Amino acid sequence: MSVPVTISIDAMGGDSAPEIVVEGVRMAHERLPHVRYLLFGDEARLAPLLAPYPGIAGVCSVRHTDEAVSNDAKPGQVLRTGRRSSMWLAIDAVKKGEAAGVVSAGNTGALMAVSKFVLRTLPGIDRPAIAALFPTIRGETLMLDLGANIDCNANNLVEFAVMGEVYARAVLGLETPAIGLLNVGSEDMKGSDVVKTAAATLRESHLPINFYGFVEGNDICAGTVDVVVTDGFSGNISLKTAEGTVKLYSTFLKEAFKSSLMSKIGFLFARRALNRVKVRTDPRRYNGAMFLGLNGIAVKSHGGTDAFGFANAIGVAVELVTHGYNERIRKEFDRLKPANITSPQLAAGTR
């Protein structure tokens, strides 16, 4: 029998909240009947959505608040005035021990700021990073940061590399994951001073990390390395570009198969194969990015996802909790923490 797990939900976060949030909880409940939920949001809107589903109503507790974080709210503003918002209260439930993890599809910047303020970071971590899996030719590749830190120094990138390496071993079960730094070329002389300094540090440090070197954008989907490290600016652009490319080719394929009678007949023969491709590249299957480096489980769902995607984000949080991944990462990071790095560049605070 599975051990009961409680997940707190920012029910008002996301482009189509709270409707897709409640529907996502319903879908997640079908897969994970042992999970309980704390829904933070407007009870007047949530109650009618829960009423048709007595099954999930029995595992959900609604915590009323009529405040929510808007998509365009500034993180600093939320830190000053958002303590009664659904997002803040859902995160605070993790800090208080009422929930084992939190899931939100709300404002990414605000979610990171509040999570860092409320949950704090693990010892030795300056900035948490958003990490998620990319489908690749070889399987899956972990990538971080995907938007939490727009401007990063070399030390931040080294921390991301350490966190990504530990995550890949503790969570993905890889014995010696290969780590790559995203750059504009694979040659050592290319890239910004920040990226080159981070690479030099990873090569010269005494950390037992399998550092591959620089990788380029086409290496992400090729699966050249197991972990791709970059700043949040480049990472977020890469993520959105990949999602847009999938939609582009899906549109092209639909148009091509509708272009003639023979094409429509060809679609009938190829439909099963095309469905397998669609499932494998569906971004909703990979929805749910963890904030690595926080002293608690926090999962960010894509703001524009549907109920299926939100249910998958809940699944990510539950998996991380039930397998004690954060505790394993904490222990591993204590062993590999950046304090062991002896790079003169970082010791001097080079940016």
Short mmCIF file of C-alpha atoms in Angstrom, two decimals:
data_model
loop_
_atom_site.label_atom_id
_atom_site.label_comp_id
_atom_site.label_asym_id
_atom_site.label_seq_id
_atom_site.Cartn_x
_atom_site.Cartn_y
_atom_site.Cartn_z
CA MET A 1 0.00 0.00 0.00
CA SER A 2 1.32 3.45 -0.94
CA VAL A 3 2.05 5.86 1.88
CA PRO A 4 -0.37 8.84 1.85
CA VAL A 5 1.19 11.99 0.44
CA THR A 6 -0.20 15.51 0.64
CA ILE A 7 0.53 18.01 -2.13
CA SER A 8 -0.40 21.68 -1.90
CA ILE A 9 -1.78 23.26 -5.06
CA ASP A 10 -1.83 26.87 -6.16
CA ALA A 11 -5.33 26.50 -7.60
CA MET A 12 -5.42 30.03 -9.03
CA GLY A 13 -2.10 29.90 -10.89
CA GLY A 14 -1.97 29.47 -14.66
CA ASP A 15 -3.64 30.76 -17.79
CA SER A 16 -6.79 28.66 -17.36
CA ALA A 17 -7.00 28.31 -13.59
CA PRO A 18 -8.80 27.09 -11.64
CA GLU A 19 -10.64 24.92 -14.18
CA ILE A 20 -7.63 23.04 -15.57
CA VAL A 21 -6.13 22.75 -12.08
CA VAL A 22 -9.16 20.92 -10.69
CA GLU A 23 -9.42 18.76 -13.79
CA GLY A 24 -5.72 18.02 -13.50
CA VAL A 25 -6.16 16.98 -9.88
CA ARG A 26 -9.00 14.67 -10.98
CA MET A 27 -6.79 13.04 -13.60
CA ALA A 28 -3.90 12.72 -11.16
CA HIS A 29 -6.21 11.11 -8.59
CA GLU A 30 -7.03 8.33 -11.05
CA ARG A 31 -3.34 7.45 -11.27
CA LEU A 32 -2.39 8.28 -7.68
CA PRO A 33 -5.34 7.46 -5.42
CA HIS A 34 -3.20 7.67 -2.26
CA VAL A 35 -2.43 11.39 -2.72
CA ARG A 36 -4.26 14.11 -0.80
CA TYR A 37 -4.45 17.74 -1.87
CA LEU A 38 -4.61 21.15 -0.25
CA LEU A 39 -6.17 23.52 -2.79
CA PHE A 40 -5.45 27.18 -2.14
CA GLY A 41 -7.79 29.56 -3.93
CA ASP A 42 -11.23 31.11 -4.18
CA GLU A 43 -13.62 28.61 -2.58
CA ALA A 44 -16.60 30.11 -4.41
CA ARG A 45 -14.97 29.12 -7.72
CA LEU A 46 -13.42 25.86 -6.57
CA ALA A 47 -16.44 24.28 -4.86
CA PRO A 48 -18.61 24.06 -8.03
CA LEU A 49 -15.68 22.54 -9.94
CA LEU A 50 -15.16 19.87 -7.29
CA ALA A 51 -18.85 19.09 -6.78
CA PRO A 52 -19.30 16.84 -9.87
CA TYR A 53 -16.40 14.66 -8.70
CA PRO A 54 -17.13 13.33 -5.21
CA GLY A 55 -14.11 11.04 -5.57
CA ILE A 56 -11.61 13.91 -5.62
CA ALA A 57 -13.70 16.08 -3.31
CA GLY A 58 -12.98 13.48 -0.64
CA VAL A 59 -9.21 13.87 -1.01
CA CYS A 60 -9.16 17.65 -1.40
CA SER A 61 -9.25 20.32 1.29
CA VAL A 62 -9.92 23.84 0.07
CA ARG A 63 -8.10 26.67 1.84
CA HIS A 64 -9.89 29.86 0.88
CA THR A 65 -8.18 33.00 -0.27
CA ASP A 66 -9.45 35.56 -2.73
CA GLU A 67 -5.96 36.76 -3.62
CA ALA A 68 -3.92 35.41 -6.53
CA VAL A 69 -0.64 36.29 -8.21
CA SER A 70 -1.17 37.69 -11.69
CA ASN A 71 0.98 36.60 -14.63
CA ASP A 72 2.47 40.08 -14.96
CA ALA A 73 3.17 40.67 -11.26
CA LYS A 74 6.74 41.59 -10.37
CA PRO A 75 8.47 39.17 -7.99
CA GLY A 76 9.42 42.01 -5.65
CA GLN A 77 5.83 43.18 -5.53
CA VAL A 78 4.63 39.68 -4.63
CA LEU A 79 7.22 39.42 -1.87
CA ARG A 80 5.92 42.67 -0.39
CA THR A 81 2.18 42.26 -0.78
CA GLY A 82 1.41 38.66 -1.73
CA ARG A 83 1.43 36.83 1.60
CA ARG A 84 -2.28 36.03 1.35
CA SER A 85 -2.11 34.88 -2.27
CA SER A 86 -2.88 31.29 -3.25
CA MET A 87 0.72 30.83 -4.40
CA TRP A 88 2.30 32.02 -1.17
CA LEU A 89 -0.04 30.02 1.05
CA ALA A 90 0.53 26.84 -0.99
CA ILE A 91 4.30 27.22 -0.60
CA ASP A 92 3.96 28.05 3.07
CA ALA A 93 2.08 24.78 3.60
CA VAL A 94 5.28 22.94 2.64
CA LYS A 95 7.33 24.96 5.08
CA LYS A 96 4.84 24.21 7.88
CA GLY A 97 4.91 20.51 7.10
CA GLU A 98 1.26 20.38 6.10
CA ALA A 99 2.25 19.30 2.59
CA ALA A 100 5.25 17.43 1.21
CA GLY A 101 5.44 19.45 -1.98
CA VAL A 102 3.82 22.27 -3.93
CA VAL A 103 2.72 22.57 -7.56
CA SER A 104 1.88 25.82 -9.33
CA ALA A 105 1.32 26.91 -12.93
CA GLY A 106 1.55 30.55 -11.91
CA ASN A 107 4.02 33.35 -12.52
CA THR A 108 7.48 31.74 -12.75
CA GLY A 109 9.45 34.67 -11.36
CA ALA A 110 7.11 35.11 -8.43
CA LEU A 111 7.04 31.38 -7.73
CA MET A 112 10.83 31.23 -7.61
CA ALA A 113 11.11 34.35 -5.45
CA VAL A 114 8.51 33.24 -2.93
CA SER A 115 9.77 29.65 -2.86
CA LYS A 116 13.30 30.84 -2.16
CA PHE A 117 12.10 33.27 0.50
CA VAL A 118 9.80 30.80 2.28
CA LEU A 119 11.60 27.48 1.84
CA ARG A 120 15.16 28.80 1.68
CA THR A 121 17.93 27.09 -0.24
CA LEU A 122 20.02 24.07 0.60
CA PRO A 123 23.39 24.81 2.25
CA GLY A 124 25.96 25.92 -0.32
CA ILE A 125 23.40 26.96 -2.95
CA ASP A 126 23.30 30.59 -4.00
CA ARG A 127 20.45 30.37 -6.51
CA PRO A 128 17.95 27.58 -7.18
CA ALA A 129 17.50 26.55 -10.80
CA ILE A 130 14.57 25.25 -12.81
CA ALA A 131 15.34 21.78 -14.17
CA ALA A 132 13.31 19.68 -16.57
CA LEU A 133 13.72 16.78 -18.97
CA PHE A 134 13.98 17.10 -22.75
CA PRO A 135 13.13 14.22 -25.11
CA THR A 136 16.18 13.30 -27.20
CA ILE A 137 17.27 10.78 -29.78
CA ARG A 138 19.00 8.78 -27.02
CA GLY A 139 16.19 9.10 -24.45
CA GLU A 140 16.03 12.10 -22.13
CA THR A 141 18.35 14.93 -21.17
CA LEU A 142 18.10 17.07 -18.05
CA MET A 143 18.46 20.80 -18.66
CA LEU A 144 18.88 23.69 -16.23
CA ASP A 145 18.33 26.58 -15.76
CA LEU A 146 15.11 27.11 -17.73
CA GLY A 147 14.23 30.62 -16.67
CA ALA A 148 14.75 31.22 -12.97
CA ASN A 149 18.05 33.11 -13.33
CA ILE A 150 18.38 35.38 -16.34
CA ASP A 151 21.83 36.69 -15.40
CA CYS A 152 24.32 34.16 -14.04
CA ASN A 153 27.96 34.29 -13.05
CA ALA A 154 30.44 31.45 -13.40
CA ASN A 155 29.84 30.26 -9.85
CA ASN A 156 26.10 29.92 -10.53
CA LEU A 157 26.78 27.75 -13.57
CA VAL A 158 29.13 25.54 -11.56
CA GLU A 159 26.46 25.12 -8.88
CA PHE A 160 23.92 24.22 -11.59
CA ALA A 161 26.35 21.62 -12.94
CA VAL A 162 26.75 20.07 -9.50
CA MET A 163 22.99 20.05 -8.85
CA GLY A 164 22.30 18.62 -12.30
CA GLU A 165 24.92 15.89 -11.85
CA VAL A 166 23.50 14.90 -8.47
CA TYR A 167 19.92 14.96 -9.81
CA ALA A 168 20.89 12.76 -12.76
CA ARG A 169 22.46 10.18 -10.45
CA ALA A 170 19.96 10.29 -7.59
CA VAL A 171 16.79 10.76 -9.63
CA LEU A 172 17.53 9.30 -13.07
CA GLY A 173 19.78 6.53 -11.81
CA LEU A 174 22.74 7.37 -14.08
CA GLU A 175 26.08 6.24 -12.67
CA THR A 176 28.33 8.78 -14.40
CA PRO A 177 26.17 11.35 -16.19
CA ALA A 178 27.94 13.52 -18.73
CA ILE A 179 27.66 17.26 -18.07
CA GLY A 180 27.84 19.87 -20.84
CA LEU A 181 27.84 23.68 -20.82
CA LEU A 182 25.66 25.25 -23.51
CA ASN A 183 27.70 27.55 -25.71
CA VAL A 184 27.87 29.07 -29.20
CA GLY A 185 30.50 26.52 -30.20
CA SER A 186 32.38 23.52 -28.90
CA GLU A 187 35.84 25.09 -29.14
CA ASP A 188 37.47 26.26 -25.91
CA MET A 189 38.09 29.79 -27.19
CA LYS A 190 34.42 30.45 -27.95
CA GLY A 191 31.79 31.92 -25.63
CA SER A 192 31.54 34.58 -22.96
CA ASP A 193 34.01 34.97 -20.11
CA VAL A 194 31.36 33.62 -17.74
CA VAL A 195 30.95 30.37 -19.66
CA LYS A 196 34.70 29.92 -20.20
CA THR A 197 35.44 30.52 -16.52
CA ALA A 198 32.77 28.02 -15.48
CA ALA A 199 34.22 25.44 -17.88
CA ALA A 200 37.74 26.01 -16.57
CA THR A 201 36.50 25.61 -13.01
CA LEU A 202 34.75 22.31 -13.76
CA ARG A 203 37.88 20.99 -15.47
CA GLU A 204 40.28 22.11 -12.73
CA SER A 205 38.16 21.32 -9.69
CA HIS A 206 38.48 18.16 -7.64
CA LEU A 207 34.80 17.33 -8.05
CA PRO A 208 34.18 13.81 -9.38
CA ILE A 209 32.08 15.09 -12.28
CA ASN A 210 32.16 13.76 -15.83
CA PHE A 211 32.46 17.14 -17.54
CA TYR A 212 32.08 16.72 -21.30
CA GLY A 213 32.82 20.34 -22.21
CA PHE A 214 30.87 22.75 -24.37
CA VAL A 215 27.74 21.67 -26.26
CA GLU A 216 25.69 23.56 -28.85
CA GLY A 217 21.96 23.90 -29.34
CA ASN A 218 21.72 20.93 -31.71
CA ASP A 219 23.35 18.73 -29.06
CA ILE A 220 20.34 19.11 -26.74
CA CYS A 221 17.94 16.98 -28.79
CA ALA A 222 20.78 14.75 -29.99
CA GLY A 223 21.32 13.66 -26.40
CA THR A 224 25.06 14.33 -26.60
CA VAL A 225 25.20 14.75 -22.81
CA ASP A 226 22.94 13.74 -19.94
CA VAL A 227 22.82 17.21 -18.35
CA VAL A 228 22.88 20.53 -20.20
CA VAL A 229 23.82 23.54 -18.07
CA THR A 230 23.06 27.13 -19.03
CA ASP A 231 21.71 30.40 -17.71
CA GLY A 232 17.96 30.95 -17.46
CA PHE A 233 17.88 33.30 -20.45
CA SER A 234 19.32 30.80 -22.92
CA GLY A 235 17.57 27.88 -21.26
CA ASN A 236 14.13 29.41 -21.49
CA ILE A 237 14.63 30.37 -25.13
CA SER A 238 15.77 26.81 -25.89
CA LEU A 239 12.72 25.38 -24.14
CA LYS A 240 10.24 27.63 -25.94
CA THR A 241 11.99 27.09 -29.28
CA ALA A 242 11.74 23.32 -28.87
CA GLU A 243 8.04 23.55 -28.01
CA GLY A 244 7.43 25.83 -30.97
CA THR A 245 9.29 23.51 -33.32
CA VAL A 246 7.14 20.56 -32.27
CA LYS A 247 4.00 22.61 -32.99
CA LEU A 248 5.43 23.78 -36.32
CA TYR A 249 6.12 20.27 -37.58
CA SER A 250 2.77 19.04 -36.30
CA THR A 251 1.08 21.77 -38.33
CA PHE A 252 3.16 20.95 -41.43
CA LEU A 253 2.30 17.26 -41.16
CA LYS A 254 -1.43 17.96 -40.80
CA GLU A 255 -1.36 20.23 -43.84
CA ALA A 256 0.63 17.68 -45.87
CA PHE A 257 -1.74 14.80 -45.12
CA LYS A 258 -4.76 16.93 -46.01
CA SER A 259 -3.27 18.15 -49.29
CA SER A 260 -4.61 15.36 -51.55
CA LEU A 261 -6.65 12.19 -51.61
CA MET A 262 -3.50 10.05 -51.80
CA SER A 263 -2.06 11.89 -48.81
CA LYS A 264 -5.22 11.17 -46.81
CA ILE A 265 -4.99 7.50 -47.73
CA GLY A 266 -1.32 7.52 -46.74
CA PHE A 267 -2.28 8.97 -43.37
CA LEU A 268 -4.54 6.00 -42.68
CA PHE A 269 -1.57 3.66 -43.12
CA ALA A 270 0.83 5.88 -41.14
CA ARG A 271 -1.57 6.89 -38.37
CA ARG A 272 -0.26 4.50 -35.72
CA ALA A 273 3.35 5.45 -36.33
CA LEU A 274 2.47 9.14 -36.30
CA ASN A 275 0.60 8.72 -33.03
CA ARG A 276 3.70 7.16 -31.46
CA VAL A 277 5.74 10.16 -32.57
CA LYS A 278 3.08 12.52 -31.23
CA VAL A 279 3.08 10.84 -27.84
CA ARG A 280 6.87 10.81 -27.62
CA THR A 281 7.20 14.52 -28.43
CA ASP A 282 4.14 15.76 -26.52
CA PRO A 283 5.46 18.54 -24.24
CA ARG A 284 2.67 17.86 -21.76
CA ARG A 285 4.32 14.52 -20.93
CA TYR A 286 7.39 16.45 -19.76
CA ASN A 287 5.45 19.14 -17.93
CA GLY A 288 6.59 19.74 -14.39
CA ALA A 289 9.95 21.37 -13.70
CA MET A 290 11.58 21.11 -10.28
CA PHE A 291 13.25 24.01 -8.53
CA LEU A 292 16.57 22.39 -7.72
CA GLY A 293 18.41 23.74 -4.70
CA LEU A 294 15.41 24.58 -2.54
CA ASN A 295 14.95 23.14 0.93
CA GLY A 296 11.66 21.59 -0.14
CA ILE A 297 9.83 20.17 -3.15
CA ALA A 298 8.44 22.82 -5.50
CA VAL A 299 7.30 21.99 -9.05
CA LYS A 300 6.49 24.53 -11.74
CA SER A 301 3.85 23.61 -14.30
CA HIS A 302 3.74 25.38 -17.65
CA GLY A 303 1.28 28.25 -17.35
CA GLY A 304 -0.46 27.40 -20.61
CA THR A 305 -0.76 23.65 -20.10
CA ASP A 306 -4.01 21.72 -20.04
CA ALA A 307 -5.32 19.33 -17.38
CA PHE A 308 -3.25 16.42 -18.71
CA GLY A 309 -0.09 18.47 -18.43
CA PHE A 310 -0.97 19.72 -14.95
CA ALA A 311 -1.65 16.14 -13.82
CA ASN A 312 1.84 15.21 -15.01
CA ALA A 313 3.32 18.07 -12.99
CA ILE A 314 1.56 16.69 -9.92
CA GLY A 315 3.04 13.29 -10.77
CA VAL A 316 6.53 14.80 -10.81
CA ALA A 317 6.02 16.25 -7.33
CA VAL A 318 4.62 13.00 -5.95
CA GLU A 319 7.48 10.96 -7.41
CA LEU A 320 10.07 13.29 -5.94
CA VAL A 321 8.41 13.12 -2.53
CA THR A 322 7.73 9.39 -2.35
CA HIS A 323 11.27 8.46 -3.40
CA GLY A 324 12.90 10.97 -1.05
CA TYR A 325 14.78 12.55 -3.92
CA ASN A 326 15.31 15.92 -2.24
CA GLU A 327 16.91 14.24 0.77
CA ARG A 328 19.17 12.23 -1.51
CA ILE A 329 20.15 15.35 -3.42
CA ARG A 330 20.88 17.13 -0.13
CA LYS A 331 23.16 14.31 1.02
CA GLU A 332 24.89 14.05 -2.33
CA PHE A 333 25.36 17.78 -2.59
CA ASP A 334 26.91 17.89 0.88
CA ARG A 335 29.51 15.50 -0.49
CA LEU A 336 30.02 17.42 -3.73
CA LYS A 337 29.20 20.94 -2.60
CA PRO A 338 31.01 23.83 -4.32
CA ALA A 339 33.01 24.43 -1.14
CA ASN A 340 35.23 21.61 -2.44
CA ILE A 341 36.02 23.63 -5.55
CA THR A 342 39.50 25.12 -5.46
CA SER A 343 39.33 27.21 -8.62
CA PRO A 344 41.27 30.49 -8.17
CA GLN A 345 38.79 32.22 -10.49
CA LEU A 346 35.83 31.49 -8.26
CA ALA A 347 37.79 32.04 -5.09
CA ALA A 348 38.43 35.54 -6.38
CA GLY A 349 34.76 36.01 -7.16
CA THR A 350 35.22 36.25 -10.94
CA ARG A 351 32.02 36.90 -12.87
#
